[in-house]
CSV table of C-alpha atoms in Angstrom, one decimal:
chain,number,residue,atom,x,y,z
A,1,SER,CA,89.6,80.4,127.7
A,2,PHE,CA,89.0,83.7,126.4
A,3,VAL,CA,88.3,83.0,122.7
A,4,LYS,CA,86.0,80.0,123.4
A,5,MET,CA,84.0,82.1,125.8
A,6,ALA,CA,83.7,84.8,122.9
A,7,PHE,CA,82.2,82.2,120.7
A,8,VAL,CA,80.3,80.4,123.5
A,9,GLN,CA,77.0,81.1,121.8
A,10,ARG,CA,76.9,81.8,118.2
A,11,ARG,CA,74.9,85.1,117.0
A,12,LYS,CA,75.4,86.7,120.1
A,13,LEU,CA,76.9,90.0,120.6
A,14,LEU,CA,80.8,89.9,121.7
A,15,LYS,CA,80.2,92.1,124.6
A,16,LYS,CA,77.5,89.5,125.9
A,17,ASN,CA,79.6,86.7,125.4
A,18,LEU,CA,82.5,88.2,127.3
A,19,ALA,CA,80.4,89.9,130.0
A,20,GLY,CA,81.4,87.3,132.5
A,21,TRP,CA,85.1,87.7,131.7
A,22,VAL,CA,85.1,91.5,131.9
A,23,ASN,CA,82.8,91.3,135.2
A,24,GLY,CA,86.0,91.7,137.2
A,25,ILE,CA,87.2,94.6,135.5
A,26,SER,CA,86.2,98.1,136.8
A,27,ASP,CA,84.3,99.7,133.8
A,28,GLY,CA,84.9,96.4,132.1
A,29,ASN,CA,82.2,96.6,129.8
A,30,LYS,CA,83.3,100.2,128.6
A,31,ILE,CA,86.7,99.1,128.2
A,32,LEU,CA,85.5,96.2,126.0
A,33,ILE,CA,83.3,98.5,123.8
A,34,ASP,CA,85.9,101.1,123.7
A,35,LYS,CA,88.5,98.6,122.3
A,36,ILE,CA,86.2,97.1,119.8
A,37,ALA,CA,85.5,100.5,118.4
A,38,GLU,CA,89.3,101.0,118.1
A,39,PHE,CA,89.2,98.2,115.6
A,40,GLY,CA,86.5,100.1,113.5
A,41,LEU,CA,83.5,97.8,114.6
A,42,LYS,CA,80.3,98.5,116.1
A,43,GLU,CA,79.3,97.7,119.6
A,44,THR,CA,77.2,95.1,118.3
A,45,ALA,CA,80.2,93.2,116.7
A,46,ARG,CA,80.2,89.5,116.9
A,47,ALA,CA,83.2,87.5,117.6
A,48,GLU,CA,83.6,86.0,114.1
A,49,GLU,CA,84.0,89.7,113.0
A,50,LEU,CA,87.6,90.2,114.9
A,51,SER,CA,90.6,88.8,113.1
A,52,PRO,CA,92.9,86.4,115.0
A,53,ALA,CA,95.2,89.4,115.7
A,54,GLN,CA,92.5,91.7,117.1
A,55,PHE,CA,91.4,88.8,119.5
A,56,VAL,CA,95.0,89.1,120.8
A,57,GLU,CA,95.2,92.6,121.1
A,58,LEU,CA,91.7,92.6,122.7
A,59,TYR,CA,92.6,89.7,125.3
A,60,GLU,CA,96.1,91.7,126.1
A,61,HIS,CA,94.3,94.9,126.6
A,62,LEU,CA,91.4,93.5,129.0
A,63,ASP,CA,94.2,91.2,130.7
A,64,ARG,CA,96.1,94.5,131.6
A,65,SER,CA,93.1,95.8,132.8
A,66,ARG,CA,92.3,93.2,135.0
A,67,GLU,CA,95.7,92.9,136.3
A,68,GLN,CA,95.6,96.8,137.2
A,69,LYS,CA,92.5,96.3,139.3
A,70,SER,CA,93.9,93.3,141.2
A,71,LYS,CA,96.9,95.6,142.3
A,72,ILE,CA,94.6,98.1,143.8
């Protein structure tokens, strides 16, 4: 699951833990970093820094990006 992947390795950056998940999205890493920045967090944010609501928002945002790519 998305959240499990975000926490797979403690003390790792969120963008590294989710790299495999965003790999299927065009510009996935940039989209992830931009969304983290929208939350007021640095690109070096760790999973534990996001609130549950932010996880939901991040997942939905990335999932929409993934769906858009699959339609192309």
